[in-house]
C-alpha positions as protocol buffer text, in pm:
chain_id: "A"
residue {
  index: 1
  type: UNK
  ca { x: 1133 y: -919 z: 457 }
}
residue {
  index: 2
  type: UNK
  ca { x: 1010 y: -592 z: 624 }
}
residue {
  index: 3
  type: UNK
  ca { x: 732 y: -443 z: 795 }
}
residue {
  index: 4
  type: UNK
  ca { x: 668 y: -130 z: 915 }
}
residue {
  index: 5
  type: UNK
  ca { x: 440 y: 63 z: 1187 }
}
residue {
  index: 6
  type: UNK
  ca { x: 434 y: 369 z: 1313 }
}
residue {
  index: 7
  type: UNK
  ca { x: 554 y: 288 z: 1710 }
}
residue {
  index: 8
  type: UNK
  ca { x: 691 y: -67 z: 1711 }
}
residue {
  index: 9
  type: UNK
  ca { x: 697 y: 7 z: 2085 }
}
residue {
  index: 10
  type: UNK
  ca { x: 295 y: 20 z: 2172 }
}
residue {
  index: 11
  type: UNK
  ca { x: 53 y: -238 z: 2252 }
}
residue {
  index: 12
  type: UNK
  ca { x: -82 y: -224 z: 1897 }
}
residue {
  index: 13
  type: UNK
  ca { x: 228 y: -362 z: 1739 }
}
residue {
  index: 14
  type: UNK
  ca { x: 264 y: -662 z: 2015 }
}
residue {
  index: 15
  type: UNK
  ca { x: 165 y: -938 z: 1748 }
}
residue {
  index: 16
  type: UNK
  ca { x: 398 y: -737 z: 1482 }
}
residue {
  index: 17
  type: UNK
  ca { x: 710 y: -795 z: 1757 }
}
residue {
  index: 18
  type: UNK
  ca { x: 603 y: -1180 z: 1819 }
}
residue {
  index: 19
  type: UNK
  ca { x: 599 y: -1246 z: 1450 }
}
residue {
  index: 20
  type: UNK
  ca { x: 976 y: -1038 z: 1391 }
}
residue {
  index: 21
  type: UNK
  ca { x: 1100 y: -1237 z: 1727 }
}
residue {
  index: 22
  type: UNK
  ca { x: 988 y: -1540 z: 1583 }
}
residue {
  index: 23
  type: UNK
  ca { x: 1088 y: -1502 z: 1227 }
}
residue {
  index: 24
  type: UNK
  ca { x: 1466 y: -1318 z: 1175 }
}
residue {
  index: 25
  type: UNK
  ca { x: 1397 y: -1328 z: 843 }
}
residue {
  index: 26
  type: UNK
  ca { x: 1150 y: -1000 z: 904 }
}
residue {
  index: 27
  type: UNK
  ca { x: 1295 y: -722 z: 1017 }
}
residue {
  index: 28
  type: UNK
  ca { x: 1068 y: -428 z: 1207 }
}
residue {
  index: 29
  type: UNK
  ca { x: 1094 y: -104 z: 1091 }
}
residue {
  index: 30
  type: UNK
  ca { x: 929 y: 230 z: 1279 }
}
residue {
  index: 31
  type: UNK
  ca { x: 764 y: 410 z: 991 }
}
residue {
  index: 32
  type: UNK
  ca { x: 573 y: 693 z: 969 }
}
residue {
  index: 33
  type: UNK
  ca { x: 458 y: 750 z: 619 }
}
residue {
  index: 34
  type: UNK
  ca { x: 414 y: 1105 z: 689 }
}
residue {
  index: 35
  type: UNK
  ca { x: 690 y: 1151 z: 856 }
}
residue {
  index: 36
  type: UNK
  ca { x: 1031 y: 1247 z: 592 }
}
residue {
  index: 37
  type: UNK
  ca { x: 1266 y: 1186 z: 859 }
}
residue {
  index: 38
  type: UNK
  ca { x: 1141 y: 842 z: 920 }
}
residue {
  index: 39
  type: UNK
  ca { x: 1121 y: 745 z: 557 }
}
residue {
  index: 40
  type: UNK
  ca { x: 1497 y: 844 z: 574 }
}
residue {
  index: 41
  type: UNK
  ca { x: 1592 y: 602 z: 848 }
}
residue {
  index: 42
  type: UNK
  ca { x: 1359 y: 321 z: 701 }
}
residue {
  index: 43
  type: UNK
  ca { x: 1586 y: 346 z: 350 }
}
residue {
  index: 44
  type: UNK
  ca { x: 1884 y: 355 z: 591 }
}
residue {
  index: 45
  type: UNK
  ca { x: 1787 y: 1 z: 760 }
}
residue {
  index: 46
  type: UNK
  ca { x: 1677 y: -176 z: 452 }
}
residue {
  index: 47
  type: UNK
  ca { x: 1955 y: -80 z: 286 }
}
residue {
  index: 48
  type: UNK
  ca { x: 2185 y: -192 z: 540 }
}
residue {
  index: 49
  type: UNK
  ca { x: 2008 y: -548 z: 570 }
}
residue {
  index: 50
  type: UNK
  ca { x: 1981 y: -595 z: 207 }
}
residue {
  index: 51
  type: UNK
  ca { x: 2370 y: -552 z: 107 }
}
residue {
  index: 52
  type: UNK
  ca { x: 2401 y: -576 z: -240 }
}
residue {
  index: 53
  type: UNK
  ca { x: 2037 y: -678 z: -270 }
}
residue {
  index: 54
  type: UNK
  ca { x: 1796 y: -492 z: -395 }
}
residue {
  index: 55
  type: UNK
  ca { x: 1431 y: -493 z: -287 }
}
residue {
  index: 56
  type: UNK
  ca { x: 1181 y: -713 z: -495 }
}
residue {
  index: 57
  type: UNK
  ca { x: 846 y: -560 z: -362 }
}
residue {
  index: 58
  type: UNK
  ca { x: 672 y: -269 z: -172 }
}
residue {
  index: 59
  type: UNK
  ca { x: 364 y: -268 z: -55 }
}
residue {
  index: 60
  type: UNK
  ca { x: 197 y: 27 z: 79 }
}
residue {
  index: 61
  type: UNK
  ca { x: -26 y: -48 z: 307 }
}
residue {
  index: 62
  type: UNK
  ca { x: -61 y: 251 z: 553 }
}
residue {
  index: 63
  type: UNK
  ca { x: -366 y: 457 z: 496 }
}
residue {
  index: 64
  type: UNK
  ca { x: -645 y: 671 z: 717 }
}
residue {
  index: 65
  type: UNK
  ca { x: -982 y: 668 z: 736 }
}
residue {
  index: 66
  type: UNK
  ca { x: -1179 y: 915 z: 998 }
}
residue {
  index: 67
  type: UNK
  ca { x: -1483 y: 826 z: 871 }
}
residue {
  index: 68
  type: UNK
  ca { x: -1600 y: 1225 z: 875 }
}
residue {
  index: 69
  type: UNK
  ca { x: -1936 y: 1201 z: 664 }
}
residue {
  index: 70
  type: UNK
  ca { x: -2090 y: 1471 z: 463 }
}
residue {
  index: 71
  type: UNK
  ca { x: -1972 y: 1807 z: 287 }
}
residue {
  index: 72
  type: UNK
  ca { x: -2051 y: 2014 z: 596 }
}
residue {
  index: 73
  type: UNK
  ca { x: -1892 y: 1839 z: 818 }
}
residue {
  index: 74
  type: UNK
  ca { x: -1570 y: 1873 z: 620 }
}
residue {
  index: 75
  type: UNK
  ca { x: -1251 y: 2096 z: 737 }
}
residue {
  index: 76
  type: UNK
  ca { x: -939 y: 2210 z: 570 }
}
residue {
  index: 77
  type: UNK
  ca { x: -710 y: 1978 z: 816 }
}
residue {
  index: 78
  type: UNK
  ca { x: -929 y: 1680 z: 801 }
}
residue {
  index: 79
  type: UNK
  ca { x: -884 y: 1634 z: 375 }
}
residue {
  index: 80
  type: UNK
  ca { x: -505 y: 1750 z: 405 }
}
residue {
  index: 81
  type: UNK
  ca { x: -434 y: 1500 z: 682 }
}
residue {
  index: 82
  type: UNK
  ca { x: -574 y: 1228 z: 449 }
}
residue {
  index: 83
  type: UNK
  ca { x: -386 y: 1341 z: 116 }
}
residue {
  index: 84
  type: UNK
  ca { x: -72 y: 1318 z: 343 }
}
residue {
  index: 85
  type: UNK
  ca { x: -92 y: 1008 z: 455 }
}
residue {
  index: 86
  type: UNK
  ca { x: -309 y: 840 z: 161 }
}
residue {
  index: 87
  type: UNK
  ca { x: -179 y: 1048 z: -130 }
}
residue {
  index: 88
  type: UNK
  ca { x: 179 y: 1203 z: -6 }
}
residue {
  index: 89
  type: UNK
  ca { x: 323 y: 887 z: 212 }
}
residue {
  index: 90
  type: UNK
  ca { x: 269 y: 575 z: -50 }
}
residue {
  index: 91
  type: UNK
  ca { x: 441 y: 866 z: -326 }
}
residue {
  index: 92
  type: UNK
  ca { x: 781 y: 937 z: -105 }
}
residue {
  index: 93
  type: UNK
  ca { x: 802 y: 604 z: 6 }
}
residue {
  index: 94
  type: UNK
  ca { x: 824 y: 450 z: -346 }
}
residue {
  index: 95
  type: UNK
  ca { x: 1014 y: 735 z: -474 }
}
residue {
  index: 96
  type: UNK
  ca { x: 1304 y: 659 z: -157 }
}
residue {
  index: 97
  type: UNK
  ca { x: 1306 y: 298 z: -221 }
}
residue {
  index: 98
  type: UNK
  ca { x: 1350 y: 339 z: -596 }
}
residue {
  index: 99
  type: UNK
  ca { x: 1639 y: 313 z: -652 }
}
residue {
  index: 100
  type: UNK
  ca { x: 1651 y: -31 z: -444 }
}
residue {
  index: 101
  type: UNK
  ca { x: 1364 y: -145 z: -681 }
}
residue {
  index: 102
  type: UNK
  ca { x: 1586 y: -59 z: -968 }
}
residue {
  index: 103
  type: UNK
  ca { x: 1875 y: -245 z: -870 }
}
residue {
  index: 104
  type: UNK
  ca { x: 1618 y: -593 z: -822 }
}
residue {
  index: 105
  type: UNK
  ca { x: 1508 y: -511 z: -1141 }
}
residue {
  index: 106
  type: UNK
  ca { x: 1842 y: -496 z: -1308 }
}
residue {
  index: 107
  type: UNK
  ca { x: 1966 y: -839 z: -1078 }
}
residue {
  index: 108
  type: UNK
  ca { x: 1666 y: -1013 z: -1237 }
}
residue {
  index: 109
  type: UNK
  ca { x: 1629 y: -901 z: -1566 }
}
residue {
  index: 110
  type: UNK
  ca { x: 1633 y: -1197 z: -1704 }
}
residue {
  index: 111
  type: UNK
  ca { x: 1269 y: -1296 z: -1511 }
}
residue {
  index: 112
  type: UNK
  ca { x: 968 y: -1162 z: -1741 }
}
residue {
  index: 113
  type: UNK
  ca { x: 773 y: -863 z: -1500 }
}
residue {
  index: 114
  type: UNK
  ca { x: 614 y: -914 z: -1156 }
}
residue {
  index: 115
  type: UNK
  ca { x: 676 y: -966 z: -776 }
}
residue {
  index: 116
  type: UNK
  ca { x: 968 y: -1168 z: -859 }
}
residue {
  index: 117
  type: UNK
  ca { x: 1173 y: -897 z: -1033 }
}
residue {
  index: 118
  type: UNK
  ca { x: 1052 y: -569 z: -882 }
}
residue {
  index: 119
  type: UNK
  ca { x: 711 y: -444 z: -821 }
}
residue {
  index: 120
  type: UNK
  ca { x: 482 y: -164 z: -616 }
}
residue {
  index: 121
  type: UNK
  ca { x: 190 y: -290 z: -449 }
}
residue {
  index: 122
  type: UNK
  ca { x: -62 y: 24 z: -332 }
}
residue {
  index: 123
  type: UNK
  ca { x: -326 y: -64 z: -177 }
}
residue {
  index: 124
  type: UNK
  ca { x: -656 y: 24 z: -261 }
}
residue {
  index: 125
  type: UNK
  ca { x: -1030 y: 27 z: -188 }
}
residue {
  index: 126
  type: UNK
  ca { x: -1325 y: -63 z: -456 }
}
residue {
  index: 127
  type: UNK
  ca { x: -1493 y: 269 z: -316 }
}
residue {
  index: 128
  type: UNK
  ca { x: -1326 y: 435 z: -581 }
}
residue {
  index: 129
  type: UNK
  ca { x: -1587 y: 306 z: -811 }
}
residue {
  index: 130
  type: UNK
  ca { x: -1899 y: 553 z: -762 }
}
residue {
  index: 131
  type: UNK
  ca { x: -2115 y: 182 z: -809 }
}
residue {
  index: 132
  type: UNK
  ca { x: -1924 y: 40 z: -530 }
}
residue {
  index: 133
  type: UNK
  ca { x: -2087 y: 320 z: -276 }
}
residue {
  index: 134
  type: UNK
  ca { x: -2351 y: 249 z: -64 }
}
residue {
  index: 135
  type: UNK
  ca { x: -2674 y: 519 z: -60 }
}
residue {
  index: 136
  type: UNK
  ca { x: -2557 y: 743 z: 274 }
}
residue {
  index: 137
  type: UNK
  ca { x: -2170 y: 694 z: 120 }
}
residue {
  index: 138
  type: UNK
  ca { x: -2013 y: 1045 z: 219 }
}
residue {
  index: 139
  type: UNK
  ca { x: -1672 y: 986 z: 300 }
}
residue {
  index: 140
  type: UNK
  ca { x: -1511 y: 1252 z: 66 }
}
residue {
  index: 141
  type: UNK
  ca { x: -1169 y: 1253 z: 213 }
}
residue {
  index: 142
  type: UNK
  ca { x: -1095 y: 908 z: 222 }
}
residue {
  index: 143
  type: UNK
  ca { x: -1246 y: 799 z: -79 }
}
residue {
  index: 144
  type: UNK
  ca { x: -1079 y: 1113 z: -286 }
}
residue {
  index: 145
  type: UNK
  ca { x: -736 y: 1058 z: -179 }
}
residue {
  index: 146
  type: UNK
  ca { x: -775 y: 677 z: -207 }
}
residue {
  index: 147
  type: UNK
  ca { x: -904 y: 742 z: -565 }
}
residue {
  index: 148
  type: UNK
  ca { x: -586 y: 979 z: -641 }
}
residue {
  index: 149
  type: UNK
  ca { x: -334 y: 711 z: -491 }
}
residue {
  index: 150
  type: UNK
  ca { x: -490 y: 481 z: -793 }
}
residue {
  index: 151
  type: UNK
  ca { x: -465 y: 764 z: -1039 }
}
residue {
  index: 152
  type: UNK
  ca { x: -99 y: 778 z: -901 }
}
residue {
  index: 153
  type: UNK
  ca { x: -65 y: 404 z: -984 }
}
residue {
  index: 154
  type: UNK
  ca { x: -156 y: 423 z: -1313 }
}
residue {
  index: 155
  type: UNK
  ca { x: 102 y: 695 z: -1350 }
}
residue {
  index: 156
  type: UNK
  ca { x: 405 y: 501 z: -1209 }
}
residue {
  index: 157
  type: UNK
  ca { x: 292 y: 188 z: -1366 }
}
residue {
  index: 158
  type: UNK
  ca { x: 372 y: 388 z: -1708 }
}
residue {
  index: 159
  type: UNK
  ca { x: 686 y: 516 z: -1574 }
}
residue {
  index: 160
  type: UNK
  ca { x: 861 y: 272 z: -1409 }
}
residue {
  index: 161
  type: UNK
  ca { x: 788 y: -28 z: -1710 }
}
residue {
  index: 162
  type: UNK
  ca { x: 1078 y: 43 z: -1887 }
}
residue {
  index: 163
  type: UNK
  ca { x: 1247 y: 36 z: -1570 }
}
residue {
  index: 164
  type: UNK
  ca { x: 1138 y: -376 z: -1540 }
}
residue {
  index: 165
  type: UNK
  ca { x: 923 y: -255 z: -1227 }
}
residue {
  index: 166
  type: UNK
  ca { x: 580 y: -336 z: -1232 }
}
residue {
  index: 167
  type: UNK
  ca { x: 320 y: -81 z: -1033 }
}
residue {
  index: 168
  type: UNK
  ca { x: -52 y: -222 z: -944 }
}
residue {
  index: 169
  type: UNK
  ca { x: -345 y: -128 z: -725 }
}
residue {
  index: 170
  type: UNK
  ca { x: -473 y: -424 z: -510 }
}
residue {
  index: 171
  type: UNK
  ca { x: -795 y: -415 z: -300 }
}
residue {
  index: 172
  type: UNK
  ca { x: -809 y: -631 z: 10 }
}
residue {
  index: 173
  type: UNK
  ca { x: -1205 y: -617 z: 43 }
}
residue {
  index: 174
  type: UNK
  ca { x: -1380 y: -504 z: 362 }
}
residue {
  index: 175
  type: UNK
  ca { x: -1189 y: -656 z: 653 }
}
residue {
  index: 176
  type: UNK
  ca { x: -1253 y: -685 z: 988 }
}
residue {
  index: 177
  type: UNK
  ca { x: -990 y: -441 z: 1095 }
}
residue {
  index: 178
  type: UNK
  ca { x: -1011 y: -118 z: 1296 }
}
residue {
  index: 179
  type: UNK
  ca { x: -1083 y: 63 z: 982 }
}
residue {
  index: 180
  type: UNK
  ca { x: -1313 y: -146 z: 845 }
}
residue {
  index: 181
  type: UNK
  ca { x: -1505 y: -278 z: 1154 }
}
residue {
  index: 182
  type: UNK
  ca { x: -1700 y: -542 z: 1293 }
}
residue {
  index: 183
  type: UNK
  ca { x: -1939 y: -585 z: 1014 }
}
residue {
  index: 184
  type: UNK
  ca { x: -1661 y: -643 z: 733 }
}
residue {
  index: 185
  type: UNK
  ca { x: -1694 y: -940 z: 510 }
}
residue {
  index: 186
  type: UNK
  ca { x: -1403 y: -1087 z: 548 }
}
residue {
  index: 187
  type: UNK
  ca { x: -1104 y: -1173 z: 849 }
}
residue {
  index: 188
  type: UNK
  ca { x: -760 y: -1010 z: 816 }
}
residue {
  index: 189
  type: UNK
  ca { x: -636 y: -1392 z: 761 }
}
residue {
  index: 190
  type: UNK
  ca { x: -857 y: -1427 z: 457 }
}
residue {
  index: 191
  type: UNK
  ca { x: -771 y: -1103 z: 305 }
}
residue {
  index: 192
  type: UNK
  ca { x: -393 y: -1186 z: 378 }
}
residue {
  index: 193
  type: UNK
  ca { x: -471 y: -1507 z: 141 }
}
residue {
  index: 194
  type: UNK
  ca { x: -654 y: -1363 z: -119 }
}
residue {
  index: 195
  type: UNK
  ca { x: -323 y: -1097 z: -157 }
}
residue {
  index: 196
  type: UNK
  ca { x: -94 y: -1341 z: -132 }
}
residue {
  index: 197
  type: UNK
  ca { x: -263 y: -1560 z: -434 }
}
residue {
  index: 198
  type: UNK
  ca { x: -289 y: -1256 z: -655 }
}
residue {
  index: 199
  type: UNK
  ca { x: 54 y: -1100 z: -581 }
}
residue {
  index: 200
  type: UNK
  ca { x: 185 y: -1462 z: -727 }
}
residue {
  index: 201
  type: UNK
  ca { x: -38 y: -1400 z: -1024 }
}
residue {
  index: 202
  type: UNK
  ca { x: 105 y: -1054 z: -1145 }
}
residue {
  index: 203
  type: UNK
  ca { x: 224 y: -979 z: -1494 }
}
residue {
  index: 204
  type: UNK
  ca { x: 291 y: -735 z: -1728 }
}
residue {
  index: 205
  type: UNK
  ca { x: -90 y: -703 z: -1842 }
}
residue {
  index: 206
  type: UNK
  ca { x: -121 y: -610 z: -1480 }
}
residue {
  index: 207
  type: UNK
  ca { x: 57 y: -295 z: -1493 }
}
residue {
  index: 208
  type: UNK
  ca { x: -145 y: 7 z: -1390 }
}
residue {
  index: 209
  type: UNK
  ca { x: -465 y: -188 z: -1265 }
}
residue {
  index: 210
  type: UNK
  ca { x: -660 y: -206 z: -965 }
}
residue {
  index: 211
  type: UNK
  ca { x: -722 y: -598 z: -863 }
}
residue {
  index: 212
  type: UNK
  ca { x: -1061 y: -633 z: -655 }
}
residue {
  index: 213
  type: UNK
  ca { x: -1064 y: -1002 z: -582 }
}
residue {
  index: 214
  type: UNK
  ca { x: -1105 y: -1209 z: -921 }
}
residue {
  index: 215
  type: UNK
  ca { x: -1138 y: -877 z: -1126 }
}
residue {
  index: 216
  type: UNK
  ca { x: -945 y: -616 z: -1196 }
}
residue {
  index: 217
  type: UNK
  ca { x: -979 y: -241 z: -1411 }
}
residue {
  index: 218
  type: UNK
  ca { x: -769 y: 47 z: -1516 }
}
residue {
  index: 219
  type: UNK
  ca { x: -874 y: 414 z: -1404 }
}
């Protein structure tokens, strides 16, 4: 197992180290997803640790949100910063890992389509469902690029099926995180559980959907 942040080093990341220290099963990777020269190195590392393995599942996780409201408050490096990171970094990564997701396919071919075999997890938001927004909703950057990233989904879900790799859009709900703040519905532990139970779940008829709790839909 792997997980990634951008500076393993900070004070941000000190649960991330206690968890890899006590686990060496999980290995901790520095990744920034808009970074090239970092995807580079993360391929490097998971290659080396897997061997002849290839790489059952990726989910990408890392996303912004700077909550800039409203059209006029809007700027040229503000939306491009977003479709970087949101759009741009879960793209590259999956495209550099590929060929690791291939080879799990191929080693299990003989298991029917889902995490077990090879899959793409992007994670996603229910705001890109117009009757998901709330009445001052204004976020244009994140939500656009959040809504592309599904589009994207749908796209390598097609793809990627006759490659035995299945590619979904999850939702973990409003959570108490940084980005989601203090009013959120639900902790970072129960979110964690809720993806856990429907990453078991996943099958073919998956492909190409976004999962929002007990529902799912295709864009």
């Amino acid at each position: 197992m792997f997980a990634s942040c951008i500076d393993p080093d900070n004070d941000e990341a000190t649960e991330l180290r206690e968890v890899t220290s006590q686990n060496p099963s999980v290995t901790l990777v520095k990744l920034d997803v808009r970074s090239d020269a970092d995807i580079a190195n993360a391929v490097t590392i998971v290659q080396r640790v897997l061997g002849e393995r290839g790489l059952n599942l990726l989910i990408n996780n890392a996303a912004i949100n700077s909550q800039v409201y409203g059209l006029e408050a809007l700027t040229r490096e503000e939306i491009m910063s977003h479709c970087d990171c949101n759009v741009a970094g879960p793209l590259l990564i999956s495209q550099a890992l590929l060929p690791l997701l291939r080879k799990a396919s191929k080693q299990n071919e003989s298991k029917s389509l889902g995490c077990n075999r090879a899959a793409i997890v992007n994670l996603s938001t229910g705001l890109i469902r117009s009757e998901d927004w709330g009445p001052e909703e204004r976020r244009y950057s994140y939500i656009l690029t959040k809504s592309a990233s599904a589009i994207a989904s749908a796209m390598m879900s097609r793809e990627l099926f006759p490659d035995g790799i299945l590619v979904v859009g999850m939702c973990p709900g409003w959570v108490k995180t940084e980005m989601g703040g203090p009013s959120a519905q639900i902790t970072v532990e129960e979110s964690a559980k809720s993806l856990l139970e429907r990453l078991s779940i996943l099958e073919a008829e998956h492909r190409g959907m976004v999962s929002l709790g007990s529902s799912a839909f295709t864009i």
